[in-house]
Amino acid sequence: AKSEGRGTYRFFEAKLGTQVRERRILEHDLRHAIARGEMHLVYQPQTDVQSGAIFGFEVLLRWQHSERGPISPALFIPIAEESGAILQIGEWVLRAACREAASWPNPLSVAVNVSAVQLLAPHFAQMVHEVLFQTELRPERLEIEITETALIRDPSRAQSTLRQLKALGLRIAMDDFGTGYSSLSNLRAYPFDKIKIDGSFIRAVDENEQTQAIVRSVLGLGRGLGLPVLAEGVETAEELRFLIEENCQSAQGYLMGRPAAIEQFAEHTHNTTVP
Ligand code: C2E
Ligand code: CA
Ligand code: CA
Ligand code: CA
């Protein structure tokens, strides 16, 4: 039994070694991914729940590794955050997204994910200001999505950067609401413009009453605070029906549209207004 235990230990040790090596490789490759043209953006429609109309798109990053194929953001974003590569990558995402959105008919908006590392980095708001200026996107058409981890790490710095961003005229959404470090006081302490309820709640809303009660309360909270609520991860007609009945403002999910190349949405994003 003893030798078996050792063997197991060696197995785990070897496995751990492989994981560390894997991570180092990805960390290295991430630094060159943009220059190698391996990164691209996909867009997912955000719709008005009552009318079904698309009012904007969330931008999601995709990494097509030249040898390994597609790598999930759930895997590479945390590595990019730890290594600091997210600063360069995040700026690239923001600039590309704003440039793209500037070509859409007004008032279609674009929502960009910003990680805690970016938000807390020096001069983040100034960088956003420069990107808006360079791309000529009107600030009210840009929404930044942040999760509560950014607030936990350095509340006062997060507070001052969020205020600077608000002063630029853009909007700020609280992403993944209801998960992780969620705290109701954050809704009051920081200048949020929107609550995004995490998809894990929305997906279960057609399955159990507790989840319905939670989603209802978040919608009530939004109403009370004057903050619109967007439901993420809507996959079924039943889930959408619940949101319609409960007067949820907006939604996003595979039911309304999967993240895709922007060309897939040309009928919405093509500027047809007569000059
Ligand atoms: P997120 O910001 O919560 O984005 C929503 C995720 O849910 C996306 O996964 C999206 O493809 C997926 N999704 C959308 N609708 C549905 C649905 O109906 N059902 C299900 N099951 N999933 C749905 P994705 O693209 O894999 O991104 C994962 C996470 O990676 C994002 O979560 C975000 O935290 C991060 N991420 C992605 N792009 C960026 C980026 O440009 N910058 C930063 N900092 N993070 C990013
Ligand atoms: Ca998001
Ligand atoms: Ca989310
Ligand atoms: Ca479901």
XYZ file of C-alpha atoms and ligand atoms in Angstrom:
324
model
C 0.000 0.000 0.000
C 2.886 2.252 0.828
C 4.527 1.961 -2.555
C 1.177 2.501 -4.201
C 0.837 5.749 -2.232
C 4.239 6.891 -3.454
C 3.322 6.067 -6.990
C 0.193 8.144 -6.710
C 2.225 10.971 -5.277
C 4.709 10.794 -8.155
C 1.847 10.745 -10.591
C 0.404 13.934 -9.124
C 3.820 15.535 -8.985
C 4.395 14.758 -12.646
C 0.947 15.986 -13.528
C 1.529 19.198 -11.612
C 4.842 19.647 -13.430
C 3.054 19.308 -16.744
C 0.431 21.844 -15.708
C 3.060 24.357 -14.666
C 4.902 23.843 -17.963
C 1.639 24.152 -19.909
C 0.899 27.400 -18.140
C 4.354 28.810 -18.852
C 3.961 27.995 -22.521
C 0.568 29.669 -22.701
C 1.895 32.643 -20.752
C 4.721 33.011 -23.254
C 2.496 32.501 -26.286
C -0.021 35.041 -24.968
C 2.581 37.771 -25.195
C 2.893 37.190 -28.927
C -0.685 36.222 -29.745
C -1.778 39.653 -30.959
C 1.332 40.229 -33.092
C 0.816 36.787 -34.612
C -2.768 37.630 -35.510
C -4.164 34.836 -33.339
C -6.667 37.021 -31.460
C -10.031 38.091 -32.774
C -13.297 39.404 -31.434
C -16.782 37.973 -31.548
C -19.951 39.892 -30.783
C -23.081 38.789 -28.942
C -26.336 40.722 -29.313
C -27.985 42.363 -26.309
C -31.711 42.732 -26.784
C -34.657 44.598 -25.359
C -36.757 41.924 -23.624
C -40.152 43.387 -24.506
C -39.534 44.303 -28.166
C -36.757 41.837 -29.004
C -34.780 44.616 -30.710
C -30.977 44.540 -30.584
C -29.635 47.641 -28.821
C -25.993 46.630 -28.549
C -23.328 43.931 -28.549
C -20.955 42.479 -25.963
C -17.452 41.902 -27.263
C -15.828 38.572 -26.419
C -12.206 37.725 -27.073
C -11.172 34.592 -28.968
C -7.704 33.065 -29.171
C -7.015 30.796 -32.098
C -3.619 29.342 -31.198
C -1.587 28.497 -34.301
C -0.748 24.985 -33.041
C -3.312 24.269 -30.346
C -6.436 25.652 -31.964
C -9.052 27.605 -30.018
C -8.312 28.269 -26.341
C -11.146 29.297 -24.038
C -11.046 32.754 -22.428
C -11.959 31.044 -19.158
C -8.503 29.441 -19.400
C -6.331 32.192 -20.876
C -7.820 35.362 -19.312
C -6.715 34.378 -15.769
C -3.213 33.615 -17.091
C -3.133 36.956 -18.911
C -4.234 38.681 -15.698
C -1.528 37.056 -13.598
C 1.233 37.728 -16.100
C 0.113 41.281 -16.797
C -0.383 40.521 -20.509
C -4.037 41.514 -20.026
C -2.973 45.180 -20.084
C -1.760 45.000 -23.675
C -4.483 42.568 -24.753
C -7.240 44.546 -23.042
C -6.195 47.769 -24.719
C -6.162 46.012 -28.078
C -9.694 44.666 -27.425
C -11.004 48.081 -26.392
C -9.511 49.867 -29.391
C -10.734 47.261 -31.891
C -14.215 47.208 -30.325
C -14.548 51.005 -30.302
C -13.291 51.278 -33.863
C -15.833 48.678 -34.935
C -18.713 50.264 -33.005
C -17.942 53.707 -34.389
C -19.037 52.405 -37.805
C -22.448 51.211 -36.544
C -25.614 53.248 -36.764
C -26.318 55.339 -33.680
C -27.285 54.466 -30.923
C -26.089 50.817 -31.088
C -23.769 50.316 -28.139
C -20.752 48.142 -27.440
C -19.976 46.430 -24.109
C -16.354 45.578 -23.314
C -15.129 43.350 -20.467
C -12.477 44.951 -18.305
C -10.571 42.853 -15.803
C -9.649 43.988 -12.284
C -5.983 44.200 -13.290
C -6.845 46.681 -16.042
C -9.202 48.767 -13.943
C -6.634 49.116 -11.167
C -3.680 49.822 -13.461
C -2.361 53.389 -13.530
C -3.831 55.668 -16.208
C -6.604 53.261 -17.197
C -9.195 56.030 -17.546
C -6.758 58.127 -19.556
C -6.159 55.206 -21.929
C -9.933 54.805 -22.404
C -10.203 58.531 -23.053
C -7.506 58.317 -25.748
C -9.158 55.325 -27.410
C -12.522 57.131 -27.528
C -10.830 60.188 -28.988
C -8.879 58.199 -31.595
C -11.786 56.046 -32.710
C -14.327 58.906 -32.517
C -16.815 56.677 -30.726
C -19.275 58.704 -28.673
C -18.670 57.768 -25.017
C -22.363 57.121 -24.322
C -22.171 54.221 -26.779
C -19.481 52.440 -24.756
C -20.273 50.269 -21.761
C -17.595 48.725 -19.580
C -18.367 45.474 -17.752
C -16.580 44.820 -14.520
C -16.963 42.152 -11.854
C -16.906 42.720 -8.134
C -13.428 41.221 -7.736
C -12.104 44.527 -9.082
C -13.788 46.339 -6.209
C -12.620 43.934 -3.502
C -8.962 44.165 -4.435
C -8.615 47.917 -4.030
C -11.909 49.646 -3.247
C -10.645 53.227 -3.149
C -8.661 52.949 -6.351
C -11.596 51.243 -8.087
C -13.851 53.996 -6.828
C -11.700 56.805 -8.208
C -11.120 55.115 -11.580
C -14.841 54.389 -11.974
C -15.592 58.054 -11.265
C -13.049 59.134 -13.878
C -14.656 56.752 -16.382
C -18.123 58.091 -15.568
C -16.824 61.605 -16.127
C -15.855 60.551 -19.671
C -19.543 59.832 -20.278
C -19.500 56.049 -20.646
C -21.609 53.527 -18.739
C -20.535 50.887 -16.252
C -22.206 47.516 -15.829
C -21.757 45.149 -12.904
C -21.037 41.764 -14.504
C -21.864 38.304 -13.073
C -24.126 39.772 -10.390
C -25.065 37.244 -7.733
C -21.846 35.229 -7.889
C -18.484 35.478 -6.164
C -18.060 38.423 -3.869
C -21.464 39.950 -4.495
C -22.432 42.511 -1.970
C -25.472 44.720 -2.163
C -23.545 47.644 -0.740
C -21.374 47.681 -3.871
C -24.420 48.793 -5.863
C -24.645 51.852 -3.674
C -20.957 52.572 -3.163
C -19.929 52.565 -6.829
C -21.396 54.395 -9.808
C -22.985 51.476 -11.680
C -25.451 52.037 -14.512
C -26.587 48.453 -15.022
C -26.758 45.066 -13.318
C -26.025 41.913 -15.326
C -27.540 38.882 -13.559
C -25.292 35.886 -13.945
C -26.370 33.212 -16.414
C -26.338 30.504 -13.744
C -29.517 32.054 -12.261
C -31.225 32.614 -15.595
C -30.618 29.057 -16.755
C -32.322 27.679 -13.636
C -35.258 30.061 -13.651
C -37.443 27.611 -15.551
C -36.492 24.824 -13.154
C -36.993 25.959 -9.585
C -38.911 28.505 -7.578
C -36.011 29.591 -5.364
C -34.164 30.796 -8.433
C -37.280 32.591 -9.653
C -37.469 34.347 -6.288
C -33.817 35.395 -6.526
C -34.177 36.779 -10.039
C -37.390 38.583 -9.054
C -35.591 40.203 -6.121
C -32.699 41.357 -8.276
C -35.197 42.897 -10.706
C -36.914 44.610 -7.760
C -33.549 45.805 -6.492
C -32.762 47.268 -9.908
C -36.119 49.044 -9.999
C -35.612 50.423 -6.510
C -32.149 51.728 -7.342
C -33.125 52.944 -10.808
C -30.685 50.527 -12.451
C -31.711 48.546 -15.526
C -31.104 44.807 -15.295
C -29.771 42.594 -18.087
C -30.281 38.830 -17.858
C -27.310 36.834 -19.174
C -27.244 33.306 -20.555
C -30.847 33.104 -21.799
C -31.109 29.771 -23.626
C -34.784 28.793 -23.684
C -38.138 30.354 -24.583
C -39.363 29.570 -21.041
C -36.539 31.582 -19.510
C -37.326 34.497 -21.802
C -41.044 34.280 -21.024
C -40.281 34.558 -17.316
C -38.170 37.668 -17.984
C -40.944 39.239 -20.077
C -43.498 38.596 -17.330
C -41.209 39.995 -14.662
C -40.489 43.143 -16.672
C -36.771 42.568 -17.061
C -35.374 45.272 -19.367
C -32.752 43.465 -21.401
C -31.266 40.068 -22.127
C -28.442 38.227 -23.802
C -27.939 34.550 -24.561
C -27.815 31.777 -27.112
C -31.604 32.066 -27.610
C -31.264 35.574 -29.064
C -27.858 35.019 -30.626
C -24.551 33.276 -30.089
C -21.327 35.259 -30.085
C -20.228 35.508 -33.725
C -18.139 37.505 -36.171
C -19.636 40.951 -36.600
C -20.330 40.254 -40.291
C -23.064 37.867 -39.110
C -24.971 40.873 -37.816
C -24.505 43.080 -40.868
C -28.221 43.860 -41.203
C -28.069 45.521 -37.773
C -24.630 47.079 -37.810
C -24.494 48.263 -41.396
C -24.953 51.988 -41.442
C -27.822 52.700 -43.827
C -28.708 56.184 -42.655
C -28.827 58.666 -45.500
C -26.189 61.363 -44.969
P -18.656 36.903 -19.337
O -18.201 38.311 -19.446
O -19.639 36.588 -18.264
O -19.240 36.541 -20.774
C -20.341 35.691 -20.988
C -19.913 34.294 -21.348
O -21.063 33.455 -21.474
C -19.203 34.202 -22.690
O -18.264 33.125 -22.600
C -20.339 33.851 -23.635
O -19.902 33.218 -24.826
C -21.139 32.913 -22.776
N -22.556 32.855 -23.131
C -23.317 33.791 -23.729
N -24.597 33.397 -23.849
C -24.665 32.149 -23.304
C -25.729 31.191 -23.124
O -26.883 31.412 -23.489
N -25.390 30.019 -22.503
C -24.127 29.752 -22.088
N -23.892 28.570 -21.517
N -23.098 30.633 -22.235
C -23.369 31.814 -22.837
P -16.780 33.273 -23.184
O -16.804 34.041 -24.464
O -16.187 31.906 -23.179
O -16.052 34.181 -22.105
C -15.858 33.720 -20.797
C -15.384 34.837 -19.907
O -14.081 35.282 -20.305
C -16.261 36.072 -19.960
O -17.386 35.910 -19.142
C -15.292 37.116 -19.447
O -15.216 37.080 -18.046
C -13.976 36.643 -20.029
N -13.690 37.410 -21.249
C -14.049 37.191 -22.527
N -13.576 38.144 -23.356
C -12.898 39.013 -22.565
C -12.171 40.237 -22.803
O -12.075 40.760 -23.931
N -11.574 40.826 -21.719
C -11.690 40.297 -20.452
N -11.060 40.950 -19.439
N -12.369 39.183 -20.190
C -12.970 38.546 -21.239
Ca -19.260 40.202 -19.549
Ca -21.149 37.737 -17.150
Ca -33.090 26.369 -18.139
